[in-house]
Coordinates of C-alpha atoms and ligand atoms in Angstrom, one line a residue:
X1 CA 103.9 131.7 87.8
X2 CA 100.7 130.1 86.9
X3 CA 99.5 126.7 88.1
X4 CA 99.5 125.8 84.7
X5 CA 102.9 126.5 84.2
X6 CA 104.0 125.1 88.0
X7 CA 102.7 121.8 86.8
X8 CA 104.2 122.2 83.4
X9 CA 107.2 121.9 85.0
X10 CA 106.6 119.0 87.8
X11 CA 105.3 116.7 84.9
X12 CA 108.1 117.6 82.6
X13 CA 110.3 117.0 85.8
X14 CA 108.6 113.6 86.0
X15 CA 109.3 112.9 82.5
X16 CA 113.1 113.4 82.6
X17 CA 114.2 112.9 85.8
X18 CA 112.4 109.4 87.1
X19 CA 115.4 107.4 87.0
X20 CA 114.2 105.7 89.8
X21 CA 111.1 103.9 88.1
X22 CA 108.8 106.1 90.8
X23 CA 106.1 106.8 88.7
X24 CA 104.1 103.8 86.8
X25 CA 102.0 106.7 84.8
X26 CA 101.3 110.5 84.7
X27 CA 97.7 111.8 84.5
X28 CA 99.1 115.0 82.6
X29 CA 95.6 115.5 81.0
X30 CA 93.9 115.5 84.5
X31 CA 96.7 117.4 86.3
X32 CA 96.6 120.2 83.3
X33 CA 93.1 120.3 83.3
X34 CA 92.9 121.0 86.9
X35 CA 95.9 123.5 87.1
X36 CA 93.9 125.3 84.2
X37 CA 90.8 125.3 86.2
X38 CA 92.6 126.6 89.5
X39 CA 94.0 130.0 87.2
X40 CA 90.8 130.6 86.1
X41 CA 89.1 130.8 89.5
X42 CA 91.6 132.5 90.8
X43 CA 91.3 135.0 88.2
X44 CA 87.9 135.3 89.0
X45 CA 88.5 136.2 92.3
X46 CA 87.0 132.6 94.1
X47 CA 88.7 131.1 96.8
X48 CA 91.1 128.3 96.4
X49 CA 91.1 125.3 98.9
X50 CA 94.0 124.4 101.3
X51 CA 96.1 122.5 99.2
X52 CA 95.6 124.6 95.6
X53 CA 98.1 123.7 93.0
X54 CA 100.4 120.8 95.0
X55 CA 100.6 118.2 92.7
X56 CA 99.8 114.8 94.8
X57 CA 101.5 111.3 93.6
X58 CA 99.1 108.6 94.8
X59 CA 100.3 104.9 94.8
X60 CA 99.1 102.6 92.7
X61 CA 96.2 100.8 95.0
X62 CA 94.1 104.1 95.5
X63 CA 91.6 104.7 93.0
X64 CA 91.3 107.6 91.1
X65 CA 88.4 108.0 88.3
X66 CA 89.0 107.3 85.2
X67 CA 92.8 106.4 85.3
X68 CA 94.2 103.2 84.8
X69 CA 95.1 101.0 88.0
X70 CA 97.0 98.6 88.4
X71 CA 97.7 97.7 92.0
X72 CA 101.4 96.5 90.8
X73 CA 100.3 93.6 89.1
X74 CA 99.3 92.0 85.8
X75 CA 96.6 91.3 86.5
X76 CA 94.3 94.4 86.7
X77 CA 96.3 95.1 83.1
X78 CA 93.5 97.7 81.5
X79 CA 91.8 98.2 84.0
X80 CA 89.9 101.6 84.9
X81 CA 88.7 103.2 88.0
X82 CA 85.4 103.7 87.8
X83 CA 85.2 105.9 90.8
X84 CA 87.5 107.9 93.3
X85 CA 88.9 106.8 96.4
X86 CA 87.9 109.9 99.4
X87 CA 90.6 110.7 100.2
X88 CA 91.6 111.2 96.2
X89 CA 87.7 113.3 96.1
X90 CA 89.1 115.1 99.3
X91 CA 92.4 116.1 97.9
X92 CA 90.3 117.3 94.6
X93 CA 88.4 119.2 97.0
X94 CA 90.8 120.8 98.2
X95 CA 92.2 121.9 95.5
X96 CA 95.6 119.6 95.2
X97 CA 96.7 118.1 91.7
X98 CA 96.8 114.2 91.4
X99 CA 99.9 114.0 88.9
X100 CA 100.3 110.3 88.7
X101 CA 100.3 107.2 89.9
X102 CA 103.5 105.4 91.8
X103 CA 105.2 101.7 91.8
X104 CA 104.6 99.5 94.5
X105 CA 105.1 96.1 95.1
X106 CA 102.4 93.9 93.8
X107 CA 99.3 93.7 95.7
X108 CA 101.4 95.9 98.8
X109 CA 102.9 92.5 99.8
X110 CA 106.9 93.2 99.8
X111 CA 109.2 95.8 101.7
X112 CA 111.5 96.7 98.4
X113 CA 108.9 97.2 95.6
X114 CA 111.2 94.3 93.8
X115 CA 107.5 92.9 93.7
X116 CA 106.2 95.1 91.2
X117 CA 105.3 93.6 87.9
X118 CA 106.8 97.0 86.6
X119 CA 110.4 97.0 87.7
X120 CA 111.8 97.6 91.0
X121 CA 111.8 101.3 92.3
X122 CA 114.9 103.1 92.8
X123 CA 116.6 104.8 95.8
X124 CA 117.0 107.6 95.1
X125 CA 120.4 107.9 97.6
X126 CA 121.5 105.1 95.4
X127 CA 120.7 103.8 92.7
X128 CA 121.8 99.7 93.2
X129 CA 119.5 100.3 96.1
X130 CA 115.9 99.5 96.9
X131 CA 113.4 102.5 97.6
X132 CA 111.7 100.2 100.0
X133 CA 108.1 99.1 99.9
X134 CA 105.5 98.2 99.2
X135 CA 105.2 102.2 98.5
X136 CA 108.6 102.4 97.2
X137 CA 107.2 104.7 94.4
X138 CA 105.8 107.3 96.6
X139 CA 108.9 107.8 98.9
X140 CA 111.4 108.0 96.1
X141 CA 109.0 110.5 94.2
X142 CA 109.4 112.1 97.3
X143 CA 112.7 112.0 98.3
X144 CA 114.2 113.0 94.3
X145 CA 112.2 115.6 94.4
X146 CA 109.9 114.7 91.5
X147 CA 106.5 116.3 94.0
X148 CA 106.9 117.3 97.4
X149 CA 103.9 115.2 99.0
X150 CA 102.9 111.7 97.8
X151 CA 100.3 109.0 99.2
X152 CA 101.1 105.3 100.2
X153 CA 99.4 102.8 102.4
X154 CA 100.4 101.0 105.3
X155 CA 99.6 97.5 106.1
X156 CA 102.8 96.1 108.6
X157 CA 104.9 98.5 107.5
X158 CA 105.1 100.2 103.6
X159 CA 104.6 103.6 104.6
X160 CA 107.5 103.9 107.4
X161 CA 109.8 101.6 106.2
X162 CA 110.2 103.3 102.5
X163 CA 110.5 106.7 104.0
X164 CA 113.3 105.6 105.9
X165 CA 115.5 104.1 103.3
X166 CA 114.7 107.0 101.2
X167 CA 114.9 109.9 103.9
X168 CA 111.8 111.7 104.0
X169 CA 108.6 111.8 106.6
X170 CA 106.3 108.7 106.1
X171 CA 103.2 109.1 108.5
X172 CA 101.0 106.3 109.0
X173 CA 97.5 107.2 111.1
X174 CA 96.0 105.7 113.7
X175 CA 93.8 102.2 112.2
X176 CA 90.6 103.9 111.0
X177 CA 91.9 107.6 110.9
X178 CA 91.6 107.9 107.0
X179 CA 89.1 106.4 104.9
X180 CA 89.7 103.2 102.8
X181 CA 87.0 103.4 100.8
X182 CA 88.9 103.1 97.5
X183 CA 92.1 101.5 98.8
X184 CA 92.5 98.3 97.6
X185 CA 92.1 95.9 100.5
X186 CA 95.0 93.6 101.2
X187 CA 94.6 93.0 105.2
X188 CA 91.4 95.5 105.8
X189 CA 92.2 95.1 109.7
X190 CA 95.7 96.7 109.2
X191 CA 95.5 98.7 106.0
X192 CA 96.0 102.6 106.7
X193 CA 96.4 104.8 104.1
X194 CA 99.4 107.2 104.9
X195 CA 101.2 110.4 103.5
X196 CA 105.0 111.3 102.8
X197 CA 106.7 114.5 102.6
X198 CA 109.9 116.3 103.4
X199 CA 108.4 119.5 104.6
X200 CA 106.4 118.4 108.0
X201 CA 103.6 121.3 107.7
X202 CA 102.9 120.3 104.3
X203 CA 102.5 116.3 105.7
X204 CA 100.2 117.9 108.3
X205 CA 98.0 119.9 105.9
X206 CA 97.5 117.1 103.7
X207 CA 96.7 115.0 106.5
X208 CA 94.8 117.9 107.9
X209 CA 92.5 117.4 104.6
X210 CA 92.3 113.3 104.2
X211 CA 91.4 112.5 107.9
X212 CA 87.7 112.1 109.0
X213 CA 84.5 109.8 109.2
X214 CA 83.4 108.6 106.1
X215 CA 80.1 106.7 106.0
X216 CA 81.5 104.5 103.4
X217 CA 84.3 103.1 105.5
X218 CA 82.4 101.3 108.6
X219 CA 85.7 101.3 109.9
X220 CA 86.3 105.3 110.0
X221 CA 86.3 106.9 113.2
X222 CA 87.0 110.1 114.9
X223 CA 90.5 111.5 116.3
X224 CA 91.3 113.6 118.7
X225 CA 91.6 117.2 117.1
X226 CA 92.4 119.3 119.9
X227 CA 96.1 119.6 119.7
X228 CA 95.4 121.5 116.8
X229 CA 93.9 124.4 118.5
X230 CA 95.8 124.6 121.7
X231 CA 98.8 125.9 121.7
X232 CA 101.3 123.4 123.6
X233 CA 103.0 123.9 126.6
X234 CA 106.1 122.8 126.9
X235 CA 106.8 121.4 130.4
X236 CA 110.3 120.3 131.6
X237 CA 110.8 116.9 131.3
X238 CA 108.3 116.6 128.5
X239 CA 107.8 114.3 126.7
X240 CA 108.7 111.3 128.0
X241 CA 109.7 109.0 125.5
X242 CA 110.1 105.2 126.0
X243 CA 112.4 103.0 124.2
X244 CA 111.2 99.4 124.4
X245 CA 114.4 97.2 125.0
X246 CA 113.1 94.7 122.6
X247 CA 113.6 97.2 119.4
X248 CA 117.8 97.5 119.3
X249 CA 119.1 94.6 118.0
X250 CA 119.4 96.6 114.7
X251 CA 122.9 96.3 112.9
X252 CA 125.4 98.9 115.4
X253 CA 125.6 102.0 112.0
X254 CA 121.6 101.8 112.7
X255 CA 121.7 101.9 116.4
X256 CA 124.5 104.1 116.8
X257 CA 122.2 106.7 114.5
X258 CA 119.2 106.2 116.2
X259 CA 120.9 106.7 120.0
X260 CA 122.9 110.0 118.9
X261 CA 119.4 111.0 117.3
X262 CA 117.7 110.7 121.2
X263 CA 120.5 112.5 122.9
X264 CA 119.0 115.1 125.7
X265 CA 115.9 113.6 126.0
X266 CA 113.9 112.4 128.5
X267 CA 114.3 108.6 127.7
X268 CA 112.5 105.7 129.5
X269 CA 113.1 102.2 129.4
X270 CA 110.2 100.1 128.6
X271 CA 109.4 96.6 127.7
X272 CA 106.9 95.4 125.2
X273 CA 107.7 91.9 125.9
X274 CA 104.8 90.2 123.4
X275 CA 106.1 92.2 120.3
X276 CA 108.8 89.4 119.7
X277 CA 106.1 87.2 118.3
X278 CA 104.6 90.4 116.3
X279 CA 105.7 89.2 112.9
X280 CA 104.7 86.1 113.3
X281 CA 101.0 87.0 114.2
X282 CA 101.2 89.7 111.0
X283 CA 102.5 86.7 108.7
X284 CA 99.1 84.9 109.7
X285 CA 96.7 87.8 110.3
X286 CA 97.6 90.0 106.9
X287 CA 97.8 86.3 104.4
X288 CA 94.5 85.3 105.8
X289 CA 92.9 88.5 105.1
X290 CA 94.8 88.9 102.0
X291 CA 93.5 85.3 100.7
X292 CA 90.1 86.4 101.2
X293 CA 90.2 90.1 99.8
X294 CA 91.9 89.1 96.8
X295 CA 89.1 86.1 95.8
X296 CA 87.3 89.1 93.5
X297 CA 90.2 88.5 91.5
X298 CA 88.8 85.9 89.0
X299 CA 88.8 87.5 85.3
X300 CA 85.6 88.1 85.3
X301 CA 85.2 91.5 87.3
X302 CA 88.0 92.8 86.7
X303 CA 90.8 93.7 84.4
X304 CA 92.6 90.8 82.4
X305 CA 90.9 87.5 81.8
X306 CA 92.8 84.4 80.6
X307 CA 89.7 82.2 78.8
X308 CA 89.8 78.5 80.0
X309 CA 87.6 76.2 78.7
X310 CA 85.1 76.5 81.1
X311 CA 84.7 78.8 84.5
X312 CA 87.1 77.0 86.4
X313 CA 90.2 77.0 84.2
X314 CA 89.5 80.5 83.2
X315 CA 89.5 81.6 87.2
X316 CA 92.7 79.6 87.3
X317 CA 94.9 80.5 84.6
X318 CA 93.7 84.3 85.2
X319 CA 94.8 84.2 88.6
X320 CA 97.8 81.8 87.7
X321 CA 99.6 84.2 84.6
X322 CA 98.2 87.2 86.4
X323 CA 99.4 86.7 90.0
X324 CA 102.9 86.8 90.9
X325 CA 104.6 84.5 93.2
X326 CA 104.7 86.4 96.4
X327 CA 101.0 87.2 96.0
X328 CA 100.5 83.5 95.3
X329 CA 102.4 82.4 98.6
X330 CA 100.2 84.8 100.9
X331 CA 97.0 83.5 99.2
X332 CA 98.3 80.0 100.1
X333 CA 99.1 81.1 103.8
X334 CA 96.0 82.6 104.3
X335 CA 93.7 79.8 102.7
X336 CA 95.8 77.2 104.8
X337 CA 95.4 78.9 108.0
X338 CA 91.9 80.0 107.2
X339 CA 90.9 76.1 106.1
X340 CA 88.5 74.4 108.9
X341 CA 90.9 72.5 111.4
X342 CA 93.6 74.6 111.4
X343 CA 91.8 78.4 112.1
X344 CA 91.7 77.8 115.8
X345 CA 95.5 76.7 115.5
X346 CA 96.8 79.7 113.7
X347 CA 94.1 82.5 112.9
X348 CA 92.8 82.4 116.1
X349 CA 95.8 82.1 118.5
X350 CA 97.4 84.8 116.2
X351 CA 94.5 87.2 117.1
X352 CA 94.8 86.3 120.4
X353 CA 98.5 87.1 120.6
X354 CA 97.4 90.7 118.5
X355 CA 95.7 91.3 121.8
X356 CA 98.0 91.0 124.2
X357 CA 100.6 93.1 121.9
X358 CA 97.9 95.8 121.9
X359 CA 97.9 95.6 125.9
X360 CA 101.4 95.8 125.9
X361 CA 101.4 99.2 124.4
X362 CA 98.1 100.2 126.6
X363 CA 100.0 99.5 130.1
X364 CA 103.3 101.3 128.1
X365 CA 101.6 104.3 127.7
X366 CA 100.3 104.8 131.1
X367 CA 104.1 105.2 131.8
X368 CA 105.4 107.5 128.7
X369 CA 103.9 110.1 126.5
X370 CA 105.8 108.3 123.0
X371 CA 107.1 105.7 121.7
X372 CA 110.5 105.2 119.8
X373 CA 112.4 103.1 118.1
X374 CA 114.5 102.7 114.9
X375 CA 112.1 102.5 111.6
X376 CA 114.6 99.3 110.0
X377 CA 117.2 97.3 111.1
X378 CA 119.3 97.9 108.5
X379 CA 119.4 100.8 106.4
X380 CA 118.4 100.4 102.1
X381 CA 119.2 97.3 100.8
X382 CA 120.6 95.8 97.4
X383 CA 118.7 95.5 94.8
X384 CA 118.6 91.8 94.5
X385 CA 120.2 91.4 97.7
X386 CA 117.6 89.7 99.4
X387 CA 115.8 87.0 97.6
X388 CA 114.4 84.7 101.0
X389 CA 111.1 85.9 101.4
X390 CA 111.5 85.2 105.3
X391 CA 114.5 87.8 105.1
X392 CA 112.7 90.2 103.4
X393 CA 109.3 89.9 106.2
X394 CA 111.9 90.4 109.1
X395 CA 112.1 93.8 107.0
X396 CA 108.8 95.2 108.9
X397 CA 110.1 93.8 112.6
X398 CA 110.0 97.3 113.7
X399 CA 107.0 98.8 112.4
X400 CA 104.9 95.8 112.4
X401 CA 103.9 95.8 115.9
X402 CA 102.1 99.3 115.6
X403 CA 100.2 97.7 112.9
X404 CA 98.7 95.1 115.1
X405 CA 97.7 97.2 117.9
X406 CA 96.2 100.0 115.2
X407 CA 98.8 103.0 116.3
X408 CA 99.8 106.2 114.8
X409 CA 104.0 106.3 113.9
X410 CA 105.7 108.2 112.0
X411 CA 109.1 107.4 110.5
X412 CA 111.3 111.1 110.6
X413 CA 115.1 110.9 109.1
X414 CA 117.3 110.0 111.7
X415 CA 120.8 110.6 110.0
X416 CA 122.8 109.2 107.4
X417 CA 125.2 106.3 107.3
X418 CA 129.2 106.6 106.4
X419 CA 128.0 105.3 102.9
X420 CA 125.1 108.4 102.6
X421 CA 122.0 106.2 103.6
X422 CA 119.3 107.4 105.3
X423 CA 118.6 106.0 109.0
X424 CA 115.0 106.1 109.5
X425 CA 113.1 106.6 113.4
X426 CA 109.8 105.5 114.4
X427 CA 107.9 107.5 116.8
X428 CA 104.7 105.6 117.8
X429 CA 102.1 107.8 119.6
X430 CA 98.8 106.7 121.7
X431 CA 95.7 105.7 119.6
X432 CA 94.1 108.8 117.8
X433 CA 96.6 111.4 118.7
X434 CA 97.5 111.7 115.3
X435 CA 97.7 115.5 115.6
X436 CA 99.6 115.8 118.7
X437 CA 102.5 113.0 116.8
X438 CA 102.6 115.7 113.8
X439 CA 102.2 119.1 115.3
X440 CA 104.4 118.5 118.0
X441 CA 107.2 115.5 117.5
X442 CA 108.5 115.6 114.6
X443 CA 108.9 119.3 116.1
X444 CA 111.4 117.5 118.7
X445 CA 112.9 115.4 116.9
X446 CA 113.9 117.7 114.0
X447 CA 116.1 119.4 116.6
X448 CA 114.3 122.6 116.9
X449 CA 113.5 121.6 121.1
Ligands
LIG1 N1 106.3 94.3 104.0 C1 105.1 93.9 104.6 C2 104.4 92.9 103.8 O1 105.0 92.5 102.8 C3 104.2 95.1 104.8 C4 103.5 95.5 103.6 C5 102.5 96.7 103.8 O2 102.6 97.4 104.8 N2 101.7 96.9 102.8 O3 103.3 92.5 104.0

């Protein structure tokens, strides 16, 4: 078959079969154009890149050129990218298709995509249930089977914790691993932009093609590469996993999942003992960044503008229609904890407390090779279920903690419940051995040991 005609078929695909509210927008013109371009090379006899004709769904906070963006909200309504993220020029590059863009919750800020100015997203295991979030859209493109590889980001959690409730691989990098440049910042010291999939050597090859220093991302650094070339030896008694005792009060169908899932391996007691105050340093940490990073959103740079009668009242009855509630409570959050008087209180003690949750994992991993734990406590959700915002941040207790302390994890399907929902574990590897996590766990865990 010809490109053209594979993504022929994926957008029509799209078109029928998103029941789930995955998809915000399809870039058919762009995707054709390129699946065009890709059969006439080939006919030509050129070499295609790595990734020729996939067809890659991006959430909505990465820019790609000349497609609308919308970041979940109202108020970047008609807005256009005027330039690519890299890892959306990367992709290109490497020959991919960008087929759309995907629902999240507004801004990143939720764990259910119930956030979204555009509708909640769909799980795709049930329908009355939330995908997850914030890039609900991207793991229930994924897991119905609308593209086989999507991109989200991950800020305390949205990359893991969606892939769990939908039952596919969600693989955030280690802090710095992938470029931002082009991600919308919501906390720029946690913000990782991530990749799903349910084949794992198609989540590695992707990977394999967004990772790297990029002089437009200060922040960018290099990984260790060398798993990728040696060919591992696998020792008895290796790895040696550790399961922190803090990480299983999770509801018993979750726990029950997650220890039949480590059965026959070489399991390790540990303690991470700072993590318990882990979401309440995120709940400072990410508003206060948030507050700041979201200030360019006045009317006047960007998207929809809401006149006032003077420069004042226009910045505040853009941000006030445009905004929606949850984004307005972490702006709030942030600009309180921020405010002179209190930052040494809050901002600063919570970075302190990042710290020592960093060291906890440093003095762990001089004792175990991984880290794992469940993704959730509880597997998908109600739609509607959960309307306490303080219920919905215990969401990301589990996958939170990696955040802070800038870790690669993975979430991997664990099993599924009596009611057919996906169980969701979290391996967390050491900084920057990104390609030792995928070329050689999800190996383990997948049952092939
Ligand atoms: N659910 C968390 C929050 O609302 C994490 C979001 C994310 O990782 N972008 O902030």
């Amino acid at each position: 078959m010809s490109y053209f005609d594979e993504i022929k078929n994926y957008l029509e695909r799209i078109k029928k079969q998103d029941k789930y509210n995955a998809f915000l927008e399809i870039f058919e013109q762009r995707a054709l154009n390129k699946a065009e371009e890709l059969d006439e090379r080939k006919k030509r006899g050129e070499k295609l890149g790595n990734l020729a004709g996939i067809p890659v769904a991006v959430k909505d906070n990465i820019l790609v050129k000349g497609e609308k963006f919308t970041c979940g909200s109202k108020i970047l309504e008609g807005f256009v990218a005027p330039y690519s993220a890299t890892v959306v020029e990367k992709l290109e590059a490497a020959d991919a298709v960008i087929i759309g863009r995907t629902n999240m919750d507004e801004f990143a800020m939720g764990s259910s995509t119930e956030n979204s100015a555009y509708g909640p997203t769909k799980n795709p295991h049930d329908l009355k249930r939330v995908a997850g979030g914030s890039s609900g859209g991207s793991a229930a493109a994924v897991a119905g089977d609308l593209v086989p590889v999507a991109l989200g980001s991950d800020t305390g959690g949205s990359i893991r914790q969606p892939a769990a409730f939908c039952g596919v691989l969600g693989f955030k990098p280690t802090y710095g691993a992938v470029s931002r440049y082009g991600l919308v910042a919501f906390a720029s010291s946690l913000d990782q932009i991530g990749v799903f999939a349910k084949d794992p050597d198609l989540l590695e090859s992707v990977f394999d093609v967004i990772y790297g220093v990029d002089e437009k991302d200060e922040t960018s650094h290099k990984i260790d590469t060398s798993p990728k070339n040696v060919a591992f030896q696998r020792i008895e008694g290796y790895p040696k996993i550790g399961v922190p005792k803090e990480f299983l009060n999770c509801s018993q169908e979750v726990r029950e999942i997650f220890e039949k899932a480590l059965k026959g391996f070489n399991i390790v007691e540990i303690s991470l003992p700072h993590t318990e105050y882990a979401v309440a340093v995120y709940y400072i940490v990410a508003p206060s960044e948030a507050s700041s990073n979201l200030a360019r959103f006045d009317g006047v740079r960007y998207g929809r503008r809401i006149e006032g009668d003077d420069l004042i009242s226009t910045y505040s009855k853009t941000r006030g229609h445009g905004f929606g509630e949850e984004v307005k409570r972490r702006i709030m959050i942030g600009t309180f904890s921020l405010s002179s008087g209190y930052y040494d209180a809050y901002y600063l003690k919570a970075q302190k407390v990042r710290t020592l949750i960093a060291e906890d994992f440093r003095d762990a991993f001089k004792k175990v090779d991984y880290i794992v734990t469940p993704t959730t406590p509880t597997p998908a959700f109600k739609i509607g279920e959960i309307t306490d915002p303080l219920s919905l941040y215990l969401q990301d207790v589990y996958t939170i903690p990696a955040s802070l302390a800038g870790l690669p994890a993975i979430s991997i399907p664990a099993g599924k419940t009596k009611d057919g929902l996906p169980v969701g574990l979290q391996i967390i590897g050491k900084r920057n051995s990104d390609f030792m996590l995928l070329f050689h766990d999800i190996f383990y865990f997948t049952g092939e040991k």
